[in-house]
mmCIF file of C-alpha atoms in Angstrom:
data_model
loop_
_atom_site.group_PDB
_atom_site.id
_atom_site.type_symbol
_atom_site.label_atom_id
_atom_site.label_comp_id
_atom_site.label_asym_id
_atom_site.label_seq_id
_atom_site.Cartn_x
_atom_site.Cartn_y
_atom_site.Cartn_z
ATOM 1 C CA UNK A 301 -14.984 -10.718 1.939
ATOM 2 C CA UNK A 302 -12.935 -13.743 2.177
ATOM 3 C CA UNK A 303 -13.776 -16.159 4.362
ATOM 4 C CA UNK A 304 -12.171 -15.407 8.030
ATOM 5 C CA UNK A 305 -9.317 -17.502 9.039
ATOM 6 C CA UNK A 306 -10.190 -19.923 11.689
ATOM 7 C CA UNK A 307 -8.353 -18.988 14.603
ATOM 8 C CA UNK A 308 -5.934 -16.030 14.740
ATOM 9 C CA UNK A 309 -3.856 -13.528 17.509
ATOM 10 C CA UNK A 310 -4.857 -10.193 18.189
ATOM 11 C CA UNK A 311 -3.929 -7.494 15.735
ATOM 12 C CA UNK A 312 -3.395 -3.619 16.540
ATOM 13 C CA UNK A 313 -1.980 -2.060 13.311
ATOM 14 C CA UNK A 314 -0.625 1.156 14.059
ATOM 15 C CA UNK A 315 -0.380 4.011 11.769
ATOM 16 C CA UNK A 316 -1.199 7.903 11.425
ATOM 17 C CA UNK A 317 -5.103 8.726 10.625
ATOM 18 C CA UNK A 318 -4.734 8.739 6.632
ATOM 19 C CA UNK A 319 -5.205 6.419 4.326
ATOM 20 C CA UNK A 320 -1.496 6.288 3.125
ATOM 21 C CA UNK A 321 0.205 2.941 4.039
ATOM 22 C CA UNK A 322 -2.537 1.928 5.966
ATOM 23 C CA UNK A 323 -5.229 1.607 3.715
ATOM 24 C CA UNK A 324 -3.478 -1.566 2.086
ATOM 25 C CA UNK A 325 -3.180 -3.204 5.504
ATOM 26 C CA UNK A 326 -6.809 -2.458 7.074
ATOM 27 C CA UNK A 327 -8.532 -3.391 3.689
ATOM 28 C CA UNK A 328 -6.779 -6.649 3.623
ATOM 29 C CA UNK A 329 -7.547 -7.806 6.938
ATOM 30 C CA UNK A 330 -11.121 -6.412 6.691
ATOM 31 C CA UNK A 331 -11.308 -8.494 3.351
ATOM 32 C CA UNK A 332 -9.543 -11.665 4.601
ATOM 33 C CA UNK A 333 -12.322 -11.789 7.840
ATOM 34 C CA UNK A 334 -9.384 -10.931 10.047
ATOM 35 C CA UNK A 335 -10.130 -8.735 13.564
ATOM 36 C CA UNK A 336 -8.168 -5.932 14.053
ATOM 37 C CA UNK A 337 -7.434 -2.974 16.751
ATOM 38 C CA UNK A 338 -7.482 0.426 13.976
ATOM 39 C CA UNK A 339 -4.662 2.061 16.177
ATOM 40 C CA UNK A 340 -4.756 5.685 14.714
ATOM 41 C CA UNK A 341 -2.202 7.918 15.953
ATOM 42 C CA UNK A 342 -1.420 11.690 15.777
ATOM 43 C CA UNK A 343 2.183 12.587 14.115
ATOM 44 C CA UNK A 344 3.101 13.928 17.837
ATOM 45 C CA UNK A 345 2.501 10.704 19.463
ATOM 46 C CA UNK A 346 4.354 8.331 16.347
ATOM 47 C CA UNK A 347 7.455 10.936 16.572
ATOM 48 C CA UNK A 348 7.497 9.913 20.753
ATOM 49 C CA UNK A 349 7.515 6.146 19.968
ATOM 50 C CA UNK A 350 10.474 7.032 17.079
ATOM 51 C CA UNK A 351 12.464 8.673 19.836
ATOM 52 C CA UNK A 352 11.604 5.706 22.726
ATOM 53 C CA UNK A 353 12.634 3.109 20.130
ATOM 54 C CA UNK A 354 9.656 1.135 20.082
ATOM 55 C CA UNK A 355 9.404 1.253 16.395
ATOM 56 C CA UNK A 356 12.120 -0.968 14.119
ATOM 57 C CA UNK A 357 13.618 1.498 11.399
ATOM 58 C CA UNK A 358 11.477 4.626 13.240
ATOM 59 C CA UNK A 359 8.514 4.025 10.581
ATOM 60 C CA UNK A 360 5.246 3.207 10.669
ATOM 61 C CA UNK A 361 2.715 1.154 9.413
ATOM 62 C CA UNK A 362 3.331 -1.332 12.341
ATOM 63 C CA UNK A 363 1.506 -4.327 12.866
ATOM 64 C CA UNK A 364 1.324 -5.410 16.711
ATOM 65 C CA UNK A 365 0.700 -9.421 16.879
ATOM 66 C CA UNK A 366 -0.502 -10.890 20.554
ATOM 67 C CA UNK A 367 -0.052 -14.615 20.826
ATOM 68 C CA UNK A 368 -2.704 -16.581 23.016
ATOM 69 C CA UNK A 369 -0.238 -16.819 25.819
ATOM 70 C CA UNK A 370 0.373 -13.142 25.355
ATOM 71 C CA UNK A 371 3.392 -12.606 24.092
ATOM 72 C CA UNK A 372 3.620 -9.389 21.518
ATOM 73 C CA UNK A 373 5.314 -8.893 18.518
ATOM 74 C CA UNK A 374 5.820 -5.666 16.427
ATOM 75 C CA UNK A 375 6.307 -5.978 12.744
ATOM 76 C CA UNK A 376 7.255 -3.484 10.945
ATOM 77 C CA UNK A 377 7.300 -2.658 6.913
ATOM 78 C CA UNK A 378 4.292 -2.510 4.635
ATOM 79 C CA UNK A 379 5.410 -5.848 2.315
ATOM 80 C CA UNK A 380 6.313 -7.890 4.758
ATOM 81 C CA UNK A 381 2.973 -6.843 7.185
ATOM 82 C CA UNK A 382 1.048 -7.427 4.203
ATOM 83 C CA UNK A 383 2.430 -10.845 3.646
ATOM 84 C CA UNK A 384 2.399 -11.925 6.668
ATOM 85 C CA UNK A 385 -1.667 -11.049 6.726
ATOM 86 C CA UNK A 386 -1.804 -12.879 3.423
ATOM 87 C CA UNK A 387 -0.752 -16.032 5.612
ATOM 88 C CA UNK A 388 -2.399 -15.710 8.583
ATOM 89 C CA UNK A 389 -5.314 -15.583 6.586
ATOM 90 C CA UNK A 390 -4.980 -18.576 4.371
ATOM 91 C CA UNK A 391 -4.822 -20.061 0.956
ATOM 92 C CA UNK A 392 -8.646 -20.208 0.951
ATOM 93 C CA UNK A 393 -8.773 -16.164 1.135
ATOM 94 C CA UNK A 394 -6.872 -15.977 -2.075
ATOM 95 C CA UNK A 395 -4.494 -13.040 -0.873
ATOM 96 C CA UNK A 396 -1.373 -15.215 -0.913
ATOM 97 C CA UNK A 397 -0.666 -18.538 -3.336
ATOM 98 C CA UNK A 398 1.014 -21.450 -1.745
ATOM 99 C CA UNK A 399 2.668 -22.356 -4.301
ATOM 100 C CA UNK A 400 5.842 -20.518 -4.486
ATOM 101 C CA UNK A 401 6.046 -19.557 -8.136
ATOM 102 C CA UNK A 402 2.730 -18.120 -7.648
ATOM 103 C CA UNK A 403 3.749 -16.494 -4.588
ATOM 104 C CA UNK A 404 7.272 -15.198 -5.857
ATOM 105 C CA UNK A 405 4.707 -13.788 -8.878
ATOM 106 C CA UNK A 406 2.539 -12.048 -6.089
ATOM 107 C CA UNK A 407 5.760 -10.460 -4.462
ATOM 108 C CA UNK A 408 7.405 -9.175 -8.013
ATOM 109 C CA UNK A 409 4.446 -6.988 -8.060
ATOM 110 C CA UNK A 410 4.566 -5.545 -4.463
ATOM 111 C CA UNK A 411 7.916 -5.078 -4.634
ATOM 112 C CA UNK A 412 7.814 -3.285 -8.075
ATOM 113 C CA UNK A 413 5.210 -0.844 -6.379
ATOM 114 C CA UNK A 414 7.965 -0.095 -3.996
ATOM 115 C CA UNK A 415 10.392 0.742 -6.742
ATOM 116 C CA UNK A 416 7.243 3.068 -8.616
ATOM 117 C CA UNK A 417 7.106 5.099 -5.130
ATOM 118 C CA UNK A 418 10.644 5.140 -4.431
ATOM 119 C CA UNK A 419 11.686 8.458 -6.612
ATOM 120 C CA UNK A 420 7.717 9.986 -5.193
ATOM 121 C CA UNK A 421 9.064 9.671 -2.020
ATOM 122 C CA UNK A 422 12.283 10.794 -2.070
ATOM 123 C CA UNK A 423 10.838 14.090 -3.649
ATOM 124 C CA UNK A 424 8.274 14.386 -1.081
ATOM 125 C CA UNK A 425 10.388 13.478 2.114
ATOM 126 C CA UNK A 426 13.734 14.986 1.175
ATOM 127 C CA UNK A 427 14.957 15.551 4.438
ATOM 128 C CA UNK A 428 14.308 12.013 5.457
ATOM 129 C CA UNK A 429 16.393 11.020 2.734
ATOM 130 C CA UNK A 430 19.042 13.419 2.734
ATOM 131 C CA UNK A 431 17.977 15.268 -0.758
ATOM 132 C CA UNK A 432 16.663 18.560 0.863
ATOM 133 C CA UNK A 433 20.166 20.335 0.469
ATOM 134 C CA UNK A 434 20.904 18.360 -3.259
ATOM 135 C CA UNK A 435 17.006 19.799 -4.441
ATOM 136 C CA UNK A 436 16.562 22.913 -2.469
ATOM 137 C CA UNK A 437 12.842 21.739 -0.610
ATOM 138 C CA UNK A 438 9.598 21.510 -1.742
ATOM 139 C CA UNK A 439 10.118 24.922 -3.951
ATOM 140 C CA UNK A 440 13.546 24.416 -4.941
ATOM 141 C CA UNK A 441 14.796 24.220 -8.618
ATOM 142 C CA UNK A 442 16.017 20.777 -8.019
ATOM 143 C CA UNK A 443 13.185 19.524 -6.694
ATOM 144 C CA UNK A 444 10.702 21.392 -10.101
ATOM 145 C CA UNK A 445 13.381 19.231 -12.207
ATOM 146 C CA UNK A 446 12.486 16.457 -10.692
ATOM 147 C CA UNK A 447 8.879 16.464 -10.790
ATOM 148 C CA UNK A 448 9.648 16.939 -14.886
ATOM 149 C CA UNK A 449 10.973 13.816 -14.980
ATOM 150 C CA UNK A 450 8.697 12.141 -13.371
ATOM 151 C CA UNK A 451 5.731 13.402 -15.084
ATOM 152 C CA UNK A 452 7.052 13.468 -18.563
ATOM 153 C CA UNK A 453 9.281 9.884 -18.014
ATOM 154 C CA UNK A 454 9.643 8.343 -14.836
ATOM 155 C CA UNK A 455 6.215 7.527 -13.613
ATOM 156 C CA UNK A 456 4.390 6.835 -17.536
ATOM 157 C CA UNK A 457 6.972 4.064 -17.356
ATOM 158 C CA UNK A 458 6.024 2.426 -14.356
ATOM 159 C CA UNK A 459 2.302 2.983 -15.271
ATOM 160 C CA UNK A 460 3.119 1.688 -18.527
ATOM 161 C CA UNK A 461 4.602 -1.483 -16.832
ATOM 162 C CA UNK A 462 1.218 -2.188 -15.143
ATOM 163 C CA UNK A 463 -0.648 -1.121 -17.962
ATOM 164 C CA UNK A 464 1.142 -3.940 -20.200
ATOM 165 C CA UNK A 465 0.705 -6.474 -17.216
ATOM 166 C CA UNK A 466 -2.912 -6.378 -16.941
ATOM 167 C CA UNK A 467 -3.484 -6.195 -20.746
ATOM 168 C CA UNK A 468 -2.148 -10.041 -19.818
ATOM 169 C CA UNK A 469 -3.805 -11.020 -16.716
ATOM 170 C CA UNK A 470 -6.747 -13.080 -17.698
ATOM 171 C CA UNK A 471 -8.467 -12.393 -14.410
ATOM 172 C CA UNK A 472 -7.846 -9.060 -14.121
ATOM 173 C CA UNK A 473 -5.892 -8.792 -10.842
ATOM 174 C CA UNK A 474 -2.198 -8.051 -10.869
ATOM 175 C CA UNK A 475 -1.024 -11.032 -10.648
ATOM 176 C CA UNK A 476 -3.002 -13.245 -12.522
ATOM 177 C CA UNK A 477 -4.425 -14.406 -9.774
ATOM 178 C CA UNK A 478 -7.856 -15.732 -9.676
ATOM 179 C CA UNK A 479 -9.412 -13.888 -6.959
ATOM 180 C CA UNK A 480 -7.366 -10.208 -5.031
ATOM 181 C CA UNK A 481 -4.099 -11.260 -3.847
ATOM 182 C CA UNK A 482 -1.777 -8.784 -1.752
ATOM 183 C CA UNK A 483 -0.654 -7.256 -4.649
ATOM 184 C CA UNK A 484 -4.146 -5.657 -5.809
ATOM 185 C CA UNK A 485 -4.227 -4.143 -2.290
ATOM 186 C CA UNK A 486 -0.940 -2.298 -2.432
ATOM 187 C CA UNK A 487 -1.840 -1.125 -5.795
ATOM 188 C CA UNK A 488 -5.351 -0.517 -5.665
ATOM 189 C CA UNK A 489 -4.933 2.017 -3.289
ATOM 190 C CA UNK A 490 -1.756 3.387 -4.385
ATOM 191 C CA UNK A 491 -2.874 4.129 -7.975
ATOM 192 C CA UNK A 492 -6.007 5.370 -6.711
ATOM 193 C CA UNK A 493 -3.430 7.765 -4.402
ATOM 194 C CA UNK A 494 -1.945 8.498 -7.219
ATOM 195 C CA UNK A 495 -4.320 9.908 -9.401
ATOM 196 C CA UNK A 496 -4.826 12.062 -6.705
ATOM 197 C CA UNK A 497 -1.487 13.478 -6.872
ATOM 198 C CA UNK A 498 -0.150 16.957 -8.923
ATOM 199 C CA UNK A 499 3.479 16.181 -7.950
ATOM 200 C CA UNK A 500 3.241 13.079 -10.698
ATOM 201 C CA UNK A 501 -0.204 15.022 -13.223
ATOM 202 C CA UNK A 502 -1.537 11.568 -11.874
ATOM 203 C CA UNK A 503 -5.269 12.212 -12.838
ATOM 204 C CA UNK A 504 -4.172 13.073 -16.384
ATOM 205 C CA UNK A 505 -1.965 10.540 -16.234
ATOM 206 C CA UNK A 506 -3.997 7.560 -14.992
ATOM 207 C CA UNK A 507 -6.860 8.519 -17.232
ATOM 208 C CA UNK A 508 -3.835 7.482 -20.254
ATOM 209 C CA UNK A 509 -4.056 4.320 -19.092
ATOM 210 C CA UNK A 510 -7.696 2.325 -19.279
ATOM 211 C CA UNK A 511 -6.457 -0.584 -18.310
ATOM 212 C CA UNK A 512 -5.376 0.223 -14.934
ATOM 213 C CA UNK A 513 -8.323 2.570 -14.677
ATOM 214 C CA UNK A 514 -10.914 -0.034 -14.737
ATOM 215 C CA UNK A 515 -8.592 -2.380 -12.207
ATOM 216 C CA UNK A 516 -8.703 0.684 -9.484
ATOM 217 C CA UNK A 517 -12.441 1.387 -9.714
ATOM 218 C CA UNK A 518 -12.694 -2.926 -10.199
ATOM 219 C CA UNK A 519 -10.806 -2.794 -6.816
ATOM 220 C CA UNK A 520 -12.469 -0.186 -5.232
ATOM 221 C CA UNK A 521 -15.860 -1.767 -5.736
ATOM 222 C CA UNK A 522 -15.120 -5.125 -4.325
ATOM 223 C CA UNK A 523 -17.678 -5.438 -1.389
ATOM 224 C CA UNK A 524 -15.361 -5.193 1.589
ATOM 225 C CA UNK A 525 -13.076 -2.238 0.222
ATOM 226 C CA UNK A 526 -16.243 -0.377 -0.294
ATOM 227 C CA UNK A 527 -18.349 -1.274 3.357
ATOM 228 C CA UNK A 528 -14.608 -0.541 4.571
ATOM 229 C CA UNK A 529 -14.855 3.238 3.361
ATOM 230 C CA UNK A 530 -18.530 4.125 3.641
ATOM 231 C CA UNK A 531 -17.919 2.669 7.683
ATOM 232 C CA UNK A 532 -15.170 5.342 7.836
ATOM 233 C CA UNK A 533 -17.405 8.186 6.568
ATOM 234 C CA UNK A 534 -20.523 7.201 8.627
ATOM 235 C CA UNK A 535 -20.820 9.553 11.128
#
């Protein structure tokens, strides 16, 4: 793990008990040295903070920062949570450059993984996104359409993308950064979620692509990510 940042607030990341979102989050801060509250909540009691308003934009991951003199703040959003743990914990963890071409380097990449999940999610969550009546749900003819096109087009482009990008990175990581940065976090686990995943063939499809193969089990070995996930399935 990187080396823990010398002084920092409290930290209660709230998010429902999957790895999802969350995984990104708790792995950086567990990597980066930084203590943090594991706030796992059941869909019944995130839907009651939705409706009290608590949460910006009704989502979660949400990151809940104390101050010394107590004063809280909620972020909200899996980039910008992520970046802001990126500088909280330092240049000397490596998660986030200083210098700003570096950084703006860091951030193509996280925000590139948003625009890979974007079409995943629209499929999966219709309702959320008003697509339910357009694709007809989860069995709907619209909705088998577009799973096609994201097996057979969509998503063996963006794989493609990273595929050609780490062909390039001398280190290895994403961004060409010499040690993890943010961006291996977001898409560690998400192209290890993805594999996972019939609605994209993404075993079949990740197995295509050696290159980003040997970056998620590269990622998944780093010491923290792995102490991280044998912790969770100690009994």
């Amino acid at each position: 793990a990187a080396k823990r940042a010398a002084a920092q607030p409290k930290l209660k990341l709230i998010y429902f008990d999957i790895g999802g979102k969350g995984d990104p989050l708790r792995l950086a801060m567990s990597y980066a040295g930084l203590d943090f509250e594991d706030c796992r909540r059941s869909r019944e009691q995130i839907a009651e903070m939705k409706t009290s308003g608590e949460l910006a934009f009704g989502q979660v991951p949400a990151l809940v920062v104390e101050a010394a003199d107590g004063q809280k703040t909620t972020l909200v959003q899996t980039a910008a949570i992520i970046r802001y743990i990126g500088k909280l914990a330092g240049e000397a963890s490596g998660l986030y450059p200083a210098d700003a071409v570096r950084a703006a380097q860091v951030d193509a990449m996280v925000d590139q993984a948003s625009d890979m999940m974007a079409p995943v999610l629209c499929a999966k969550y219709q309702e959320r996104f008003g697509f339910d009546e357009a694709l007809g749900g989860p069995q709907g003819e619209g909705t088998s359409k577009v799973e096609h096109a994201l097996q057979t087009s969509v998503m063996p482009r963006h794989f493609g993308f990273f595929e050609k990008i780490l062909e390039g990175s001398k280190s290895g990581w994403i961004a060409g950064t010499e040690r993890p940065s943010i961006a291996d976090f977001i898409l560690g686990v998400q192209f290890k979620q993805l594999g996972g995943s019939p609605m994209v063939k993404g075993e079949e499809l990740l197995a295509q692509h050696p290159k980003l193969t040997a970056f998620v089990e590269r990622f998944h070995a780093l010491p923290a990510v792995r102490a991280w996930y044998e912790g969770r399935a100690a009994p």
